[in-house]
Tab-separated table of C-alpha atoms in Angstrom:
chain	number	residue	atom	x	y	z
A	623	MET	CA	59.773	127.975	91.409
A	624	ASN	CA	57.351	126.838	94.078
A	625	LYS	CA	54.698	125.513	91.747
A	626	SER	CA	55.260	121.831	90.928
A	627	LEU	CA	54.841	120.619	87.385
A	628	SER	CA	53.129	117.356	86.571
A	629	PRO	CA	55.814	114.631	86.364
A	630	SER	CA	54.488	112.359	83.637
A	631	PRO	CA	53.646	114.553	80.602
A	632	ASN	CA	56.954	116.411	80.808
A	633	ARG	CA	59.341	113.509	81.326
A	634	ALA	CA	61.070	114.060	77.957
A	635	VAL	CA	61.627	117.746	78.797
A	636	ALA	CA	63.013	116.742	82.203
A	637	TRP	CA	65.508	114.333	80.662
A	638	TRP	CA	66.574	117.019	78.205
A	639	LEU	CA	67.263	119.293	81.182
A	640	LEU	CA	69.114	116.523	83.046
A	641	THR	CA	71.270	115.973	79.942
A	642	GLY	CA	72.090	119.659	80.064
A	643	ALA	CA	72.899	119.422	83.783
A	644	GLY	CA	75.277	116.531	83.079
A	645	MET	CA	76.955	118.524	80.321
A	646	ILE	CA	77.348	121.495	82.674
A	647	MET	CA	79.142	119.236	85.164
A	648	ILE	CA	81.480	118.009	82.408
A	649	GLN	CA	82.070	121.613	81.378
A	650	VAL	CA	83.076	122.542	84.932
A	651	LEU	CA	85.507	119.612	85.038
A	652	ILE	CA	87.049	120.631	81.701
A	653	GLY	CA	87.348	124.128	83.126
A	654	GLY	CA	89.186	122.725	86.143
A	655	ILE	CA	91.680	120.933	83.909
A	656	THR	CA	92.069	124.096	81.832
A	657	ARG	CA	92.930	126.114	84.919
A	658	LEU	CA	95.247	123.583	86.534
A	659	THR	CA	97.192	123.028	83.300
A	660	GLU	CA	97.555	126.824	82.908
A	661	SER	CA	95.777	126.661	79.554
A	662	GLY	CA	93.247	129.445	80.006
A	663	LEU	CA	95.236	132.201	78.268
A	664	SER	CA	96.315	130.149	75.245
A	665	ILE	CA	93.473	131.564	73.113
A	666	THR	CA	93.631	135.349	73.215
A	667	GLU	CA	90.571	136.142	71.104
A	668	TRP	CA	86.866	135.414	71.316
A	669	LYS	CA	85.498	134.089	68.019
A	670	PRO	CA	82.006	132.707	68.682
A	671	ILE	CA	81.564	131.247	65.167
A	672	THR	CA	84.970	130.643	63.564
A	673	GLY	CA	86.506	129.626	66.900
A	674	ILE	CA	84.550	126.376	66.865
A	675	LEU	CA	87.352	124.849	64.761
A	676	PRO	CA	90.952	124.568	65.975
A	677	PRO	CA	93.750	125.983	63.793
A	678	ILE	CA	94.213	124.034	60.562
A	679	GLY	CA	97.664	123.957	59.012
A	680	ASP	CA	101.093	125.087	60.168
A	681	LEU	CA	100.532	128.768	59.348
A	682	ALA	CA	97.336	128.926	61.405
A	683	TRP	CA	99.016	127.244	64.364
A	684	GLN	CA	102.011	129.594	64.174
A	685	SER	CA	99.668	132.592	64.051
A	686	GLU	CA	97.918	131.489	67.251
A	687	PHE	CA	101.254	130.777	68.912
A	688	ASP	CA	102.514	134.265	67.987
A	689	LYS	CA	99.436	135.812	69.631
A	690	TYR	CA	100.089	133.809	72.800
A	691	LYS	CA	103.708	135.027	72.794
A	692	GLN	CA	102.402	138.547	73.399
A	693	THR	CA	101.060	137.568	76.838
A	694	ASP	CA	103.078	138.020	79.997
A	695	GLN	CA	102.335	134.402	80.872
A	696	PHE	CA	104.456	133.337	77.913
A	697	ARG	CA	107.148	135.983	78.470
A	698	TYR	CA	107.748	135.224	82.135
A	699	LEU	CA	106.590	131.632	82.670
A	700	HIS	CA	106.549	129.711	79.398
A	701	SER	CA	109.173	131.390	77.257
A	702	ASP	CA	110.726	127.971	76.649
A	703	PHE	CA	107.526	126.620	75.087
A	704	LEU	CA	107.749	124.928	71.717
A	705	LEU	CA	104.815	124.755	69.334
A	706	SER	CA	104.037	121.245	70.635
A	707	ASP	CA	103.783	122.588	74.195
A	708	PHE	CA	101.476	125.353	73.007
A	709	LYS	CA	99.238	122.861	71.204
A	710	PHE	CA	98.719	120.990	74.475
A	711	ILE	CA	97.464	124.000	76.435
A	712	PHE	CA	95.559	125.290	73.394
A	713	PHE	CA	93.616	122.020	73.232
A	714	TRP	CA	92.186	122.339	76.745
A	715	GLU	CA	91.071	125.948	76.314
A	716	TRP	CA	89.644	125.169	72.871
A	717	PHE	CA	87.849	122.064	74.199
A	718	HIS	CA	86.431	124.080	77.099
A	719	ARG	CA	84.983	126.616	74.663
A	720	PHE	CA	83.868	123.895	72.224
A	721	TRP	CA	81.933	122.077	74.953
A	722	ALA	CA	80.252	125.354	75.947
A	723	ARG	CA	79.111	125.807	72.345
A	724	LEU	CA	77.933	122.190	72.194
A	725	LEU	CA	75.975	122.730	75.408
A	726	GLY	CA	74.309	125.757	73.882
A	727	ILE	CA	73.434	123.797	70.739
A	728	VAL	CA	71.886	120.973	72.799
A	729	PHE	CA	69.697	123.472	74.642
A	730	ILE	CA	68.676	125.371	71.490
A	731	ILE	CA	67.885	122.244	69.463
A	732	GLY	CA	65.956	120.729	72.365
A	733	PHE	CA	64.068	123.967	72.894
A	734	ALA	CA	63.110	124.177	69.206
A	735	TRP	CA	62.059	120.501	69.146
A	736	PHE	CA	59.823	120.790	72.196
A	737	ILE	CA	58.295	124.026	70.886
A	738	TRP	CA	57.475	122.227	67.618
A	739	LYS	CA	56.012	119.264	69.496
A	740	LYS	CA	54.116	121.634	71.829
A	741	LYS	CA	55.588	119.977	74.928
A	742	PHE	CA	56.071	123.170	76.923
A	743	LYS	CA	53.392	124.322	79.302
A	744	ARG	CA	52.727	128.004	79.794
A	745	GLU	CA	54.336	128.016	83.252
A	746	MET	CA	57.592	126.680	81.767
A	747	ILE	CA	58.250	129.673	79.508
A	748	ILE	CA	59.637	132.151	82.069
A	749	PRO	CA	61.902	129.539	83.761
A	750	LEU	CA	63.242	128.579	80.316
A	751	ILE	CA	63.962	132.204	79.448
A	752	ILE	CA	65.801	132.585	82.765
A	753	LEU	CA	67.734	129.407	81.964
A	754	PHE	CA	68.938	130.807	78.623
A	755	LEU	CA	69.833	134.145	80.203
A	756	LEU	CA	71.900	132.376	82.873
A	757	GLY	CA	73.709	130.434	80.141
A	758	ALA	CA	74.469	133.619	78.197
A	759	LEU	CA	75.645	135.354	81.385
A	760	GLN	CA	77.970	132.448	82.110
A	761	GLY	CA	79.585	132.806	78.676
A	762	ALA	CA	80.091	136.545	79.232
A	763	ILE	CA	81.649	135.941	82.661
A	764	GLY	CA	83.985	133.379	81.071
A	765	TRP	CA	85.334	135.898	78.576
A	766	ILE	CA	85.692	138.569	81.284
A	767	MET	CA	87.710	135.998	83.243
A	768	VAL	CA	90.032	135.314	80.290
A	769	LYS	CA	90.529	139.045	79.681
A	770	SER	CA	91.549	139.486	83.326
A	771	GLY	CA	94.703	137.506	82.548
A	772	LEU	CA	95.507	139.224	79.234
A	773	VAL	CA	96.823	142.402	80.820
A	774	PRO	CA	100.392	143.437	81.654
A	775	GLU	CA	101.987	141.781	84.690
A	776	LYS	CA	99.281	139.100	84.922
A	777	TYR	CA	100.338	135.493	84.401
A	778	PHE	CA	96.985	133.854	85.081
A	779	VAL	CA	93.313	134.754	85.049
A	780	GLY	CA	92.170	136.612	88.159
A	781	HIS	CA	91.178	134.315	91.012
A	782	VAL	CA	88.097	136.402	91.848
A	783	GLU	CA	86.957	136.209	88.216
A	784	LEU	CA	87.707	132.477	88.217
A	785	ALA	CA	85.613	131.911	91.359
A	786	THR	CA	82.788	133.994	89.882
A	787	HIS	CA	82.854	131.919	86.682
A	788	PHE	CA	82.872	128.703	88.714
A	789	VAL	CA	80.012	129.673	91.019
A	790	ALA	CA	77.939	131.037	88.110
A	791	ALA	CA	78.281	127.632	86.441
A	792	LEU	CA	77.095	125.923	89.625
A	793	ILE	CA	74.103	128.262	89.897
A	794	LEU	CA	73.213	127.324	86.312
A	795	LEU	CA	73.603	123.652	87.251
A	796	VAL	CA	71.362	123.978	90.323
A	797	TYR	CA	68.712	125.908	88.421
A	798	THR	CA	68.635	123.361	85.582
A	799	LEU	CA	68.502	120.434	87.989
A	800	TRP	CA	65.730	121.998	90.082
A	801	PHE	CA	63.689	122.675	86.949
A	802	ALA	CA	64.016	119.005	85.938
A	803	LEU	CA	63.106	117.714	89.406
A	804	ARG	CA	59.831	119.638	89.294
A	805	MET	CA	58.791	117.382	86.434
A	806	LEU	CA	60.212	114.104	87.721
A	807	VAL	CA	59.524	113.874	91.452
A	808	PRO	CA	56.008	112.681	92.368
A	809	GLU	CA	54.252	114.536	95.172
A	810	GLN	CA	54.101	111.388	97.321
A	811	GLN	CA	57.908	111.383	97.542
A	812	ILE	CA	57.952	114.779	99.284
A	813	VAL	CA	58.437	114.820	103.067
A	814	ARG	CA	57.102	117.614	105.309
A	815	TYR	CA	59.838	118.448	107.801
A	816	ALA	CA	60.289	122.220	108.309
A	817	SER	CA	63.389	122.147	110.525
A	818	LEU	CA	65.217	119.722	108.212
A	819	LYS	CA	64.362	121.993	105.285
A	820	LYS	CA	65.917	124.979	107.069
A	821	PHE	CA	68.967	122.900	107.996
A	822	THR	CA	69.423	121.871	104.347
A	823	VAL	CA	69.183	125.489	103.196
A	824	LEU	CA	71.887	126.401	105.739
A	825	LEU	CA	74.126	123.641	104.380
A	826	MET	CA	73.574	124.857	100.819
A	827	LEU	CA	74.558	128.412	101.740
A	828	LEU	CA	77.681	127.255	103.582
A	829	LEU	CA	78.617	124.985	100.678
A	830	PHE	CA	78.424	127.897	98.249
A	831	VAL	CA	80.812	129.894	100.446
A	832	GLN	CA	83.126	126.896	100.473
A	833	LEU	CA	82.924	126.593	96.686
A	834	VAL	CA	83.853	130.258	96.329
A	835	TYR	CA	86.945	129.591	98.432
A	836	GLY	CA	87.627	126.508	96.346
A	837	GLY	CA	87.752	128.840	93.331
A	838	PHE	CA	90.133	131.127	95.228
A	839	MET	CA	92.298	128.096	96.082
A	840	ALA	CA	92.586	127.150	92.426
A	841	GLY	CA	93.123	130.689	91.182
A	842	LEU	CA	95.815	131.514	93.752
A	843	LYS	CA	97.384	128.036	93.634
A	844	ALA	CA	97.013	128.220	97.387
A	845	ALA	CA	97.525	124.481	97.920
A	846	THR	CA	101.154	124.710	96.799
A	847	ILE	CA	102.179	127.288	99.407
A	848	ALA	CA	101.368	124.904	102.284
A	849	PRO	CA	101.374	121.268	101.079
A	850	THR	CA	101.031	119.905	104.615
A	851	TRP	CA	98.271	118.485	106.799
A	852	PRO	CA	96.850	118.818	109.430
A	853	THR	CA	98.975	121.909	110.102
A	854	ILE	CA	99.878	124.698	107.680
A	855	ASN	CA	103.615	124.318	107.179
A	856	GLY	CA	103.968	122.987	110.710
A	857	GLU	CA	101.828	125.624	112.420
A	858	TRP	CA	98.161	125.709	113.353
A	859	PHE	CA	97.923	129.517	113.152
A	860	PRO	CA	100.929	130.770	111.148
A	861	ALA	CA	101.791	134.474	111.192
A	862	SER	CA	101.397	134.480	107.407
A	863	LEU	CA	97.618	134.323	107.899
A	864	PHE	CA	97.689	138.101	108.325
A	865	ASN	CA	100.138	139.156	105.621
A	866	THR	CA	97.612	141.661	104.273
A	867	ARG	CA	95.300	144.072	106.019
A	868	GLY	CA	91.561	144.450	105.717
A	869	VAL	CA	89.137	142.511	103.567
A	870	GLU	CA	91.821	141.799	100.960
A	871	ASN	CA	93.523	139.474	103.428
A	872	TYR	CA	90.535	137.115	103.248
A	873	ILE	CA	90.438	137.180	99.460
A	874	ASN	CA	93.998	137.625	98.201
A	875	ASN	CA	96.186	136.040	100.900
A	876	PRO	CA	96.712	132.385	99.840
A	877	PHE	CA	97.555	131.320	103.410
A	878	MET	CA	94.319	132.761	104.765
A	879	VAL	CA	92.346	131.370	101.825
A	880	GLN	CA	93.653	127.874	102.496
A	881	PHE	CA	93.057	128.265	106.253
A	882	ILE	CA	89.426	129.303	105.671
A	883	HIS	CA	88.883	126.549	103.096
A	884	ARG	CA	90.133	123.943	105.575
A	885	GLY	CA	88.104	125.401	108.443
A	886	ILE	CA	84.847	125.420	106.510
A	887	ALA	CA	85.490	121.816	105.457
A	888	TYR	CA	85.805	120.672	109.080
A	889	LEU	CA	82.682	122.623	110.080
A	890	PHE	CA	80.791	121.213	107.115
A	891	VAL	CA	81.584	117.628	108.095
A	892	ILE	CA	80.242	118.228	111.613
A	893	LEU	CA	77.069	119.823	110.263
A	894	ILE	CA	76.510	117.046	107.710
A	895	VAL	CA	76.787	114.438	110.470
A	896	ALA	CA	74.200	116.390	112.507
A	897	TRP	CA	72.008	116.709	109.406
A	898	PHE	CA	72.171	112.959	108.766
A	899	ILE	CA	71.197	112.156	112.370
A	900	LYS	CA	68.253	114.542	112.056
A	901	ALA	CA	67.239	113.153	108.636
A	902	ARG	CA	67.168	109.621	110.032
A	903	LYS	CA	64.475	110.679	112.469
A	904	ALA	CA	62.177	111.703	109.630
A	905	VAL	CA	59.316	109.465	108.593
A	906	ALA	CA	60.768	109.453	105.109
A	907	ALA	CA	59.257	108.623	101.759
A	908	PRO	CA	61.187	105.906	99.868
A	909	TRP	CA	63.405	108.218	97.804
A	910	LEU	CA	64.598	110.239	100.791
A	911	SER	CA	65.024	107.118	102.905
A	912	LYS	CA	67.249	105.471	100.284
A	913	THR	CA	69.409	108.496	99.492
A	914	ARG	CA	69.770	110.534	102.722
A	915	ALA	CA	73.197	109.007	103.441
A	916	LEU	CA	74.635	110.370	100.183
A	917	PRO	CA	75.683	113.822	101.498
A	918	LEU	CA	77.531	112.230	104.416
A	919	LEU	CA	79.382	109.735	102.209
A	920	LEU	CA	80.263	112.390	99.645
A	921	VAL	CA	81.543	114.908	102.186
A	922	LEU	CA	83.881	112.298	103.698
A	923	VAL	CA	85.258	111.456	100.244
A	924	GLN	CA	85.522	115.172	99.498
A	925	VAL	CA	87.571	115.898	102.625
A	926	LEU	CA	89.902	112.985	101.876
A	927	LEU	CA	90.441	114.221	98.311
A	928	GLY	CA	91.027	117.736	99.617
A	929	ILE	CA	93.759	116.520	101.969
A	930	LEU	CA	95.403	114.479	99.201
A	931	THR	CA	95.225	117.431	96.800
A	932	VAL	CA	97.056	119.648	99.280
A	933	LEU	CA	99.662	117.019	100.154
A	934	TYR	CA	100.464	116.166	96.532
A	935	SER	CA	100.096	119.691	95.137
A	936	PRO	CA	103.866	120.085	94.475
A	937	SER	CA	103.442	117.429	91.768
A	938	VAL	CA	101.869	119.088	88.724
A	939	ASN	CA	100.220	115.914	87.422
A	940	ALA	CA	98.911	114.921	90.851
A	941	LEU	CA	97.548	118.436	91.423
A	942	VAL	CA	95.639	118.353	88.129
A	943	TRP	CA	93.958	114.988	88.587
A	944	LEU	CA	93.392	115.126	92.345
A	945	GLY	CA	92.164	118.699	91.989
A	946	VAL	CA	89.669	117.696	89.304
A	947	LEU	CA	88.440	114.733	91.380
A	948	HIS	CA	88.072	117.070	94.354
A	949	GLN	CA	86.040	119.457	92.192
A	950	PHE	CA	83.899	116.637	90.783
A	951	THR	CA	83.025	115.345	94.250
A	952	ALA	CA	82.142	118.898	95.311
A	953	MET	CA	79.621	119.047	92.468
A	954	LEU	CA	78.172	115.668	93.425
A	955	LEU	CA	77.832	116.911	97.005
A	956	LEU	CA	76.054	120.011	95.758
A	957	VAL	CA	73.714	117.910	93.595
A	958	SER	CA	72.953	115.609	96.536
A	959	LEU	CA	71.967	118.576	98.694
A	960	VAL	CA	69.781	120.000	95.924
A	961	TRP	CA	68.102	116.581	95.779
A	962	MET	CA	67.544	116.576	99.529
A	963	LEU	CA	66.285	120.143	99.468
A	964	TYR	CA	63.708	119.224	96.863
A	965	LEU	CA	62.507	116.129	98.732
A	966	VAL	CA	61.848	118.066	101.953
A	967	LYS	CA	59.220	120.773	102.310
A	968	LYS	CA	58.270	123.042	105.189
């Protein structure tokens, strides 16, 4: 998407896309709550049409509860659940799916409206098709993720599938946001600074690796196995870092996952500070000049929330809300870097 679109004639389309980007961020947050409240396996079937409504009546609720009772999560973790407990976790999974449907409706209705009003330019068609394909792919990945937890001896969705679902949502967010910026940012706001552009790309790539490990952290509940800081259960390099051999150790070992997640965070802070110093040297257009401190501020907040999430992870309620705030700030950090990446050209 190198070719810029004219900002003014397509402003309504851009705001439609930004609305979608905002809804994607809300969807990711709802997904975080769903995971941290262990709600993801409460709905065991995929019903694209009829599933838009929650169960109505006692018989319908009991039927859904009986289906959940067939999962190993219920048998081994939540066998003491009453119907009221089930309704709580059911709500978050249902709301997560409902919001995904609503997001799809917003995109489809907007697309139909702008087609009718002839607002789309020819060069928009392929990016819009890609956008819809990414949305459909995200829905498919979500169901694959749920199915990964509906097998014998699995109590939660797979952490690799969870991270894939999370990162796919962020790719959809970035793509949608970038598409909107092409129609909103005037050419005079773009700064030519090749080395800063390369630096920003590096930060984006490192952030995506960190977000993958954030998904692993959530999926493995890795914060709870070492709720200490700055050490990991009193040690800087505990022997438990190498409980498993080979590549699996860096994916499945919760101690190693937390160690890597912490390490990348420290490295990222150092790099963001260096990036900010470099960005200050640029002869910046107004928008870059006014917003270049955002990544630095957000990464400091993000690290603080990460530390608090680990320290308070033994508390279920604290883990849910601190974890979601941590995730929200990560998305804001990602958005800020996308913004910076767009404002700087080679």
